[in-house]
PDB file of N, CA and C in Angstrom:
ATOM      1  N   UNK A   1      37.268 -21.728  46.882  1.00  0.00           N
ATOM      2  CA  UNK A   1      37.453 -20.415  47.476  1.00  0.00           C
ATOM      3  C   UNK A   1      38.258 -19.536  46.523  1.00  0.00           C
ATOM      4  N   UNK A   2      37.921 -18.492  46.558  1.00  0.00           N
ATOM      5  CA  UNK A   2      38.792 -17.431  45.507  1.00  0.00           C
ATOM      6  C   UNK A   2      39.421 -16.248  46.299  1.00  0.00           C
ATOM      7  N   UNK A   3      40.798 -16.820  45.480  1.00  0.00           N
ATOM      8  CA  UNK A   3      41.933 -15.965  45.992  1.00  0.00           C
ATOM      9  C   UNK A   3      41.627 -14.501  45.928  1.00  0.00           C
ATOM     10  N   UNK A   4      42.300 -13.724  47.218  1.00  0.00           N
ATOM     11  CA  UNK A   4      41.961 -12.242  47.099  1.00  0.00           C
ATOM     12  C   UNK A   4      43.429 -11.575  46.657  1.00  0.00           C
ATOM     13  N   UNK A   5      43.208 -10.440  45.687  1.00  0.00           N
ATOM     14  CA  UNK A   5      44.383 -10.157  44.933  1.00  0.00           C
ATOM     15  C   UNK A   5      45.037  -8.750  45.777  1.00  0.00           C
ATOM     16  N   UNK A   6      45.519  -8.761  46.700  1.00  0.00           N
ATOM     17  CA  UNK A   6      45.975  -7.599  47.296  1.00  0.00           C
ATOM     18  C   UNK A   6      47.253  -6.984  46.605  1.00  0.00           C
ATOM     19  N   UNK A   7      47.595  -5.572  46.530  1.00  0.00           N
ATOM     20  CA  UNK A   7      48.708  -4.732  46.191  1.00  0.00           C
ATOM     21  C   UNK A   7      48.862  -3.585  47.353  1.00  0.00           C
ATOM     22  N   UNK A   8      50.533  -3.493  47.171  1.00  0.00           N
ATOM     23  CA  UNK A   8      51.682  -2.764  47.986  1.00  0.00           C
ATOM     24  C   UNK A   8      50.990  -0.909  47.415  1.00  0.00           C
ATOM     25  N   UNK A   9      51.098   0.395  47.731  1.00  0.00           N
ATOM     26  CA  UNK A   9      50.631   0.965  47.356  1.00  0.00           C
ATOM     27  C   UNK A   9      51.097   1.704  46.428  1.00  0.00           C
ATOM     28  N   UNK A  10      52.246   1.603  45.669  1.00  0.00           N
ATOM     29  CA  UNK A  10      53.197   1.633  44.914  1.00  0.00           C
ATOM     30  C   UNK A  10      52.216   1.080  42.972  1.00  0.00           C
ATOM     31  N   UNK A  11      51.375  -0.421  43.500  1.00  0.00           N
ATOM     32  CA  UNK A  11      50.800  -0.797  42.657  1.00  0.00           C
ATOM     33  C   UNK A  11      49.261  -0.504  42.392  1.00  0.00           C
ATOM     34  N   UNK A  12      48.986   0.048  43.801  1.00  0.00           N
ATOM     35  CA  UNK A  12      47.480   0.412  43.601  1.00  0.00           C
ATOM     36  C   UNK A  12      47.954   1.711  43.192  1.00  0.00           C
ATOM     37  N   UNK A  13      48.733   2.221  43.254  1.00  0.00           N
ATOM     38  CA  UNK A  13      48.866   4.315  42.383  1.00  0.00           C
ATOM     39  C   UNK A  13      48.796   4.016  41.004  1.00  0.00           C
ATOM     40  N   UNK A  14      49.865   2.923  40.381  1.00  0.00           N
ATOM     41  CA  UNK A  14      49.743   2.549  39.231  1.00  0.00           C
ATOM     42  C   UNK A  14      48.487   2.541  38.527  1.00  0.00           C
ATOM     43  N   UNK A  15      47.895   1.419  39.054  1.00  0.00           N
ATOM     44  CA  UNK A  15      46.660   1.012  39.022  1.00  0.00           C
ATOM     45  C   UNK A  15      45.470   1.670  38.309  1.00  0.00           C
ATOM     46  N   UNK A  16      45.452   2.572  39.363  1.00  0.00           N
ATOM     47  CA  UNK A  16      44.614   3.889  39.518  1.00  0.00           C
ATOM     48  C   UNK A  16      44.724   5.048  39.129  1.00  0.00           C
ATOM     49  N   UNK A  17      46.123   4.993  38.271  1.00  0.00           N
ATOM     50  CA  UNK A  17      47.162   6.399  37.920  1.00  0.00           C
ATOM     51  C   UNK A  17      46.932   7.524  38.152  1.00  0.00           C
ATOM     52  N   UNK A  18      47.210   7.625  39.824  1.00  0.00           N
ATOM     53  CA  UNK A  18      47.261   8.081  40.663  1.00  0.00           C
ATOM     54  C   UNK A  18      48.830   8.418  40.567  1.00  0.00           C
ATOM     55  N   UNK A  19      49.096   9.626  41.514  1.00  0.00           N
ATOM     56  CA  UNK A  19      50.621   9.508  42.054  1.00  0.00           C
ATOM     57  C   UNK A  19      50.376   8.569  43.843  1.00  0.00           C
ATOM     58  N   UNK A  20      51.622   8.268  44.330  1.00  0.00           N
ATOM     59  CA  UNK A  20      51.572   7.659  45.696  1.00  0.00           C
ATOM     60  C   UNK A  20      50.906   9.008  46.515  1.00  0.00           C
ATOM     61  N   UNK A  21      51.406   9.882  46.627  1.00  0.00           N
ATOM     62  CA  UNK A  21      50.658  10.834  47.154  1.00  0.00           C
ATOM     63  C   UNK A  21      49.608  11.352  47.488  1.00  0.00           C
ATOM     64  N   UNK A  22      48.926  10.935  46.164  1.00  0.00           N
ATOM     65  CA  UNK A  22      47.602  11.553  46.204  1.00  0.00           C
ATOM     66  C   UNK A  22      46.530   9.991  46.786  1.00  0.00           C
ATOM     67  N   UNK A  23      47.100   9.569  45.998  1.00  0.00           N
ATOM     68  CA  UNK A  23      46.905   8.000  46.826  1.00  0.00           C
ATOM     69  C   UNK A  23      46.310   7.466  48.253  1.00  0.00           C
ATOM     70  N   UNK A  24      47.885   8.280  49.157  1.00  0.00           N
ATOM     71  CA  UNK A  24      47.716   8.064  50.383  1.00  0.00           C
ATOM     72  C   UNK A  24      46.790   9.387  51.236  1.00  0.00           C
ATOM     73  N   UNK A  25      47.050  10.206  50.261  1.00  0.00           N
ATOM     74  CA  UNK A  25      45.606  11.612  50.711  1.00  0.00           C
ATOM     75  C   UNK A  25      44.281  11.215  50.369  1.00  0.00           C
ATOM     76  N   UNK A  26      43.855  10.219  49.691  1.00  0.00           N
ATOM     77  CA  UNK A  26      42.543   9.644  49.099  1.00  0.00           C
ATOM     78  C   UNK A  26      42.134   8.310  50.658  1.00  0.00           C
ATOM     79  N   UNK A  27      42.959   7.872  50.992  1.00  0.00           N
ATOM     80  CA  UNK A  27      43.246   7.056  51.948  1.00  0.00           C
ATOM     81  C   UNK A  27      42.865   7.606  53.521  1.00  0.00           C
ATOM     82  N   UNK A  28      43.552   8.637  53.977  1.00  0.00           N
ATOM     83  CA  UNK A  28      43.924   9.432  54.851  1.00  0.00           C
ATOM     84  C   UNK A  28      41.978  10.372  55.246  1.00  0.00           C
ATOM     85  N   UNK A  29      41.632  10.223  53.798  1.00  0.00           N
ATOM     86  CA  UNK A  29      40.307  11.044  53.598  1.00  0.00           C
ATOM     87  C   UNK A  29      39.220  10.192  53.322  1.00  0.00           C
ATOM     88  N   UNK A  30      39.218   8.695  53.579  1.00  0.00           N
ATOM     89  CA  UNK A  30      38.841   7.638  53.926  1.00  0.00           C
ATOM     90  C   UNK A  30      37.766   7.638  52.092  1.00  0.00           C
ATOM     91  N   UNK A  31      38.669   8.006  51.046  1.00  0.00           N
ATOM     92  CA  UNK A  31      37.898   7.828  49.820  1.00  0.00           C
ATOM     93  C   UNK A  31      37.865   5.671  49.205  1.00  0.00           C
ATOM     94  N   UNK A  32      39.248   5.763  49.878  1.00  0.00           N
ATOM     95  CA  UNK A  32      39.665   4.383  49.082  1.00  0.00           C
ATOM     96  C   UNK A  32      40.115   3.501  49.969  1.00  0.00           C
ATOM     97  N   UNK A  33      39.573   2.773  50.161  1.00  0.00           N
ATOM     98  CA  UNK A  33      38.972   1.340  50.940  1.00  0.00           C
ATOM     99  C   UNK A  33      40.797   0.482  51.028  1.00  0.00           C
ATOM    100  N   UNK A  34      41.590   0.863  52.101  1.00  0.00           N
ATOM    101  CA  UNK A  34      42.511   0.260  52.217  1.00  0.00           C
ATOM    102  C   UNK A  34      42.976  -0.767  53.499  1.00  0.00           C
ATOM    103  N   UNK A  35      43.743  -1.575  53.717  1.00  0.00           N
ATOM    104  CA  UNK A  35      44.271  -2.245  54.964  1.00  0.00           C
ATOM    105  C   UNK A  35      45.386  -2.074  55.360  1.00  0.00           C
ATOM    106  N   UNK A  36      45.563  -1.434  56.564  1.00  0.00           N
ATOM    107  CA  UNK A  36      47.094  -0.972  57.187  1.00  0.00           C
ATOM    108  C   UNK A  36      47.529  -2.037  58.163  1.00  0.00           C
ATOM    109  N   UNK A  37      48.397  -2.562  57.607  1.00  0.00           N
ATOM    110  CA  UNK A  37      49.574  -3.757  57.979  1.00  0.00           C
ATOM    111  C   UNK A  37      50.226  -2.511  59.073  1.00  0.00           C
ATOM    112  N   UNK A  38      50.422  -1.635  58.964  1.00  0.00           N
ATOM    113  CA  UNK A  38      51.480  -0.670  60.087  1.00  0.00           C
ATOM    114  C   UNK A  38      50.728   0.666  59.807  1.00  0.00           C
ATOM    115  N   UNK A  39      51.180   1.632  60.138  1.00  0.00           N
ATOM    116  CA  UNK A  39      51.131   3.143  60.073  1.00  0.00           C
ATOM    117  C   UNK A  39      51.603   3.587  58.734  1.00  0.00           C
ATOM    118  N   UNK A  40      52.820   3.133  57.885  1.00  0.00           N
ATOM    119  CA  UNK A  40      52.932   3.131  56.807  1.00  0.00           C
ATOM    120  C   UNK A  40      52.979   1.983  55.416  1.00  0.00           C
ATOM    121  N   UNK A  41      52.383   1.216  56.043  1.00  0.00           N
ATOM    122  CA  UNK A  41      52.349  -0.137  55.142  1.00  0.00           C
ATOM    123  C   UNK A  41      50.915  -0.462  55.128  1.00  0.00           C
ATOM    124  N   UNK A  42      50.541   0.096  53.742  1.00  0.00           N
ATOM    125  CA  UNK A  42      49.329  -0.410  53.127  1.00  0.00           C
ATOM    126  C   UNK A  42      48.928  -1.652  52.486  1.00  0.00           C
ATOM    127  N   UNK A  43      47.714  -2.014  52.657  1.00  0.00           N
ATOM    128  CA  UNK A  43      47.643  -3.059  51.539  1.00  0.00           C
ATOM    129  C   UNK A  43      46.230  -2.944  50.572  1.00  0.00           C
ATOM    130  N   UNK A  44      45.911  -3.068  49.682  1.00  0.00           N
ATOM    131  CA  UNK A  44      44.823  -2.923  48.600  1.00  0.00           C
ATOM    132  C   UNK A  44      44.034  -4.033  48.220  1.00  0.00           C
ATOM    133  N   UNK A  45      42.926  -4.091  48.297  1.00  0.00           N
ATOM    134  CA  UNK A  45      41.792  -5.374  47.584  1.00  0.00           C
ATOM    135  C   UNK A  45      41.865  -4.986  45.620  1.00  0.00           C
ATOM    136  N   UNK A  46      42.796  -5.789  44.762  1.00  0.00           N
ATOM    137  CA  UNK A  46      42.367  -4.815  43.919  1.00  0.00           C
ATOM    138  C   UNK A  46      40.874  -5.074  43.343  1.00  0.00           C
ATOM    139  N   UNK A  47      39.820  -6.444  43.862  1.00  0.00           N
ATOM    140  CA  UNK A  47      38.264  -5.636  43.240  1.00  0.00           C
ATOM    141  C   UNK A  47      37.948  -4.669  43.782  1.00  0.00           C
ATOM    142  N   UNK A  48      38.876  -4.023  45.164  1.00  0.00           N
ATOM    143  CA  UNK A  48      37.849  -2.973  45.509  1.00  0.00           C
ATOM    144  C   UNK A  48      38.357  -1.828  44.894  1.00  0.00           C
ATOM    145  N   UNK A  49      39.697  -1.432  44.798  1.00  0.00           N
ATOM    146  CA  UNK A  49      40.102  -0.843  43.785  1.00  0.00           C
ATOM    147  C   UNK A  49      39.143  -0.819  42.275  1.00  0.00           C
ATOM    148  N   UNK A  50      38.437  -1.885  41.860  1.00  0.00           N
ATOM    149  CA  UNK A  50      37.575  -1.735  40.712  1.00  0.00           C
ATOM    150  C   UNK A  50      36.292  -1.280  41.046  1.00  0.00           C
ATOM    151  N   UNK A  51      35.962  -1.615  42.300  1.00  0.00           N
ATOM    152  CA  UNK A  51      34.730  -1.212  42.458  1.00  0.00           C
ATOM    153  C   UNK A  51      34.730   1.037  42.861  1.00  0.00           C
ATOM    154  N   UNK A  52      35.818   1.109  43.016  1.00  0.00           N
ATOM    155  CA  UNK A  52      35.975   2.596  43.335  1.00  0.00           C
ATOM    156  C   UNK A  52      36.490   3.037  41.788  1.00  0.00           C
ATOM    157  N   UNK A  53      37.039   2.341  40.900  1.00  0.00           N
ATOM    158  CA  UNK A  53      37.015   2.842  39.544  1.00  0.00           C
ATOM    159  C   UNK A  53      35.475   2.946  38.884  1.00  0.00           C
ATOM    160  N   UNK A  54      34.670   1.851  39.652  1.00  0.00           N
ATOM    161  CA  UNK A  54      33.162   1.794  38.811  1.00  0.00           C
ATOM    162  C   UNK A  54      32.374   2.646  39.336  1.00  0.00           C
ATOM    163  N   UNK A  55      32.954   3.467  40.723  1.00  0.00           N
ATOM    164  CA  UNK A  55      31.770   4.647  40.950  1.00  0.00           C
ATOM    165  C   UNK A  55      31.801   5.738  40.868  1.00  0.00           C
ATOM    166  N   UNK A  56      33.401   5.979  40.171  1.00  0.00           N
ATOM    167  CA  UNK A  56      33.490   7.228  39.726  1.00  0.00           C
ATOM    168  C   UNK A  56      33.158   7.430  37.997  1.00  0.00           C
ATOM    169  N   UNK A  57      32.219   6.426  37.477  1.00  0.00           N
ATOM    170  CA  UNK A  57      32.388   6.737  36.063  1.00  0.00           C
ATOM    171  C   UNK A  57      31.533   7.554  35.559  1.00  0.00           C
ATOM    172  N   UNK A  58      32.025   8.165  34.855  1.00  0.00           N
ATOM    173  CA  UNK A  58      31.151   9.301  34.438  1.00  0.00           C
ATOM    174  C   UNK A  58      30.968   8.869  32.609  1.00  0.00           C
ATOM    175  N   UNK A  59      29.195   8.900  32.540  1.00  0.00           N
ATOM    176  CA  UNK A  59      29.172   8.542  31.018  1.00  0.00           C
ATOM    177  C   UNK A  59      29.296   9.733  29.615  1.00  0.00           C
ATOM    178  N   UNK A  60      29.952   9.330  28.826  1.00  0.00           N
ATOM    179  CA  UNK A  60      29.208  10.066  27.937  1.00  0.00           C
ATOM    180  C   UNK A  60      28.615  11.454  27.810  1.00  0.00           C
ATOM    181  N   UNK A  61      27.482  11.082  27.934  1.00  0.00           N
ATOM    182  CA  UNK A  61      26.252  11.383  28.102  1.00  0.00           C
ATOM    183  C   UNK A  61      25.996  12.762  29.073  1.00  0.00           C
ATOM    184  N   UNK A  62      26.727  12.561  30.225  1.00  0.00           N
ATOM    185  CA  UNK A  62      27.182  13.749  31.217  1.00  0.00           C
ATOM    186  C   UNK A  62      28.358  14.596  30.571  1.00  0.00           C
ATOM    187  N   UNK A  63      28.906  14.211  30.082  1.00  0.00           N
ATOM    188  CA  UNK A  63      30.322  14.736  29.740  1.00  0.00           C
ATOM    189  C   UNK A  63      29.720  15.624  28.432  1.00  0.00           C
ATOM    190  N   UNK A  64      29.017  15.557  27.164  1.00  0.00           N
ATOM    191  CA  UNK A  64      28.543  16.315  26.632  1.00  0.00           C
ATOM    192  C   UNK A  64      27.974  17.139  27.098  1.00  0.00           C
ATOM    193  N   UNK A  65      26.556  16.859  27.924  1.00  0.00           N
ATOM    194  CA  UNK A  65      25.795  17.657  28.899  1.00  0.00           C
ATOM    195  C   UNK A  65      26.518  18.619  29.376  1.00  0.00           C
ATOM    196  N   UNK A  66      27.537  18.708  30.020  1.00  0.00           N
ATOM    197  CA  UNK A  66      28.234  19.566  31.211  1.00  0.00           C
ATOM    198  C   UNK A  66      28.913  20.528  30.074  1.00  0.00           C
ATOM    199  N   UNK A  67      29.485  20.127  28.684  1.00  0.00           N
ATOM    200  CA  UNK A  67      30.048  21.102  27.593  1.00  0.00           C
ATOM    201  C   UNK A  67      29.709  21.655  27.170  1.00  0.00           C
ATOM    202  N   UNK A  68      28.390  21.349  26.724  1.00  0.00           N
ATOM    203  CA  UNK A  68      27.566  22.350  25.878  1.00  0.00           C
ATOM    204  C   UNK A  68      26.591  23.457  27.328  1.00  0.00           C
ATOM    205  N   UNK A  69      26.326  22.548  28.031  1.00  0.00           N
ATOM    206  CA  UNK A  69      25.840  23.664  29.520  1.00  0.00           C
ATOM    207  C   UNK A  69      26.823  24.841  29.515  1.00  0.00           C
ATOM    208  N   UNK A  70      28.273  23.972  29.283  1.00  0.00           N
ATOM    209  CA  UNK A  70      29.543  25.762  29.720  1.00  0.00           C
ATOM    210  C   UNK A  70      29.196  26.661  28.300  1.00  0.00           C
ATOM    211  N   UNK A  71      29.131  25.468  27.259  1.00  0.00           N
ATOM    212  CA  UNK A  71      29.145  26.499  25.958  1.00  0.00           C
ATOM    213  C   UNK A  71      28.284  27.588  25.975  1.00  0.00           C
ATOM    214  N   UNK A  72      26.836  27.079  25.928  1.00  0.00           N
ATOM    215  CA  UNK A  72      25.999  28.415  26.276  1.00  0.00           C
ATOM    216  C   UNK A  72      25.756  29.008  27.058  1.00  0.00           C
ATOM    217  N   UNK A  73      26.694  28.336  28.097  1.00  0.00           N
ATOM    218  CA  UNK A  73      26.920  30.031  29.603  1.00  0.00           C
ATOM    219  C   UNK A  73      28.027  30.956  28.796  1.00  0.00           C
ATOM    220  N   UNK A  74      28.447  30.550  27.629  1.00  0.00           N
ATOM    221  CA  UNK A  74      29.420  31.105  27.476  1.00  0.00           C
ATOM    222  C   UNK A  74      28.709  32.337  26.679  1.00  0.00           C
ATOM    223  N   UNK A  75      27.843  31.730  25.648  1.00  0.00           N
ATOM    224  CA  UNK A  75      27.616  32.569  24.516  1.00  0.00           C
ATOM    225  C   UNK A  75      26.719  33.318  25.121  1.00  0.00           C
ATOM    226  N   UNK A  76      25.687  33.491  26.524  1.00  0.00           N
ATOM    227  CA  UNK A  76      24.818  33.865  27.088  1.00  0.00           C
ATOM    228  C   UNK A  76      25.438  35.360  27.515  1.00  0.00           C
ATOM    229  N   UNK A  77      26.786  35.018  28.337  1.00  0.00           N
ATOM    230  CA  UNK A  77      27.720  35.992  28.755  1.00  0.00           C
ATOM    231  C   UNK A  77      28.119  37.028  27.665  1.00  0.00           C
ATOM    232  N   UNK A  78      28.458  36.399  26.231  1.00  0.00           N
ATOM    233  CA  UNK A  78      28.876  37.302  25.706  1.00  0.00           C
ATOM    234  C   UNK A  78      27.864  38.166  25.222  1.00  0.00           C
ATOM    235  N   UNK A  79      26.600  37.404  24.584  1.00  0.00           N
ATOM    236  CA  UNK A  79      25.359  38.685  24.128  1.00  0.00           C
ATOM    237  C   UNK A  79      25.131  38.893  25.059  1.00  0.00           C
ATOM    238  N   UNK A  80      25.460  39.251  26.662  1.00  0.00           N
ATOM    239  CA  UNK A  80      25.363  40.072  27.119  1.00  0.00           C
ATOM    240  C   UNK A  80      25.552  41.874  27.310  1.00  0.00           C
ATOM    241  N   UNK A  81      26.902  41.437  27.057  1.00  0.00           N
ATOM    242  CA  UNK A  81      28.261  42.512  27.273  1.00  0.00           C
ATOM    243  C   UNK A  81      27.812  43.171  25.948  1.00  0.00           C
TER     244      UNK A  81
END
């Protein structure tokens, strides 16, 4: 059987370098998959913590795309004017 690696939320902000704050607003907004021991006592899966790092990844590939898309809205705007 394999051990499940839970963290205090102190270590999942780390983690995630996150502040606690934004953390518990990601939580609150049901983004990040947590277990409440109390009303203020969280606890964290950290694979699921990995699995919410693996679906926000953005490649490459998009990240050029989306720069050069602003670039020539840019230059579009200016031979406008």
């Amino acid at each position: 059987m394999q051990q499940k690696n839970y963290v205090h939320a102190d270590e999942a902000a780390k983690y995630l370098g996150l502040s606690r704050q934004t953390l518990y607003a990601k939580c609150r907004a049901r983004e990040i998959p947590f277990y409440a021991l109390s009303k203020s006592n969280y606890l964290f899966l950290l694979s699921e913590l990995d699995e919410y790092i693996g679906a926000h990844r953005v490649s490459a590939e998009d990240v050029l795309s989306k720069a050069a898309d602003s670039i020539l809205a840019k230059m579009e705007k200016r031979g406008r004017r």
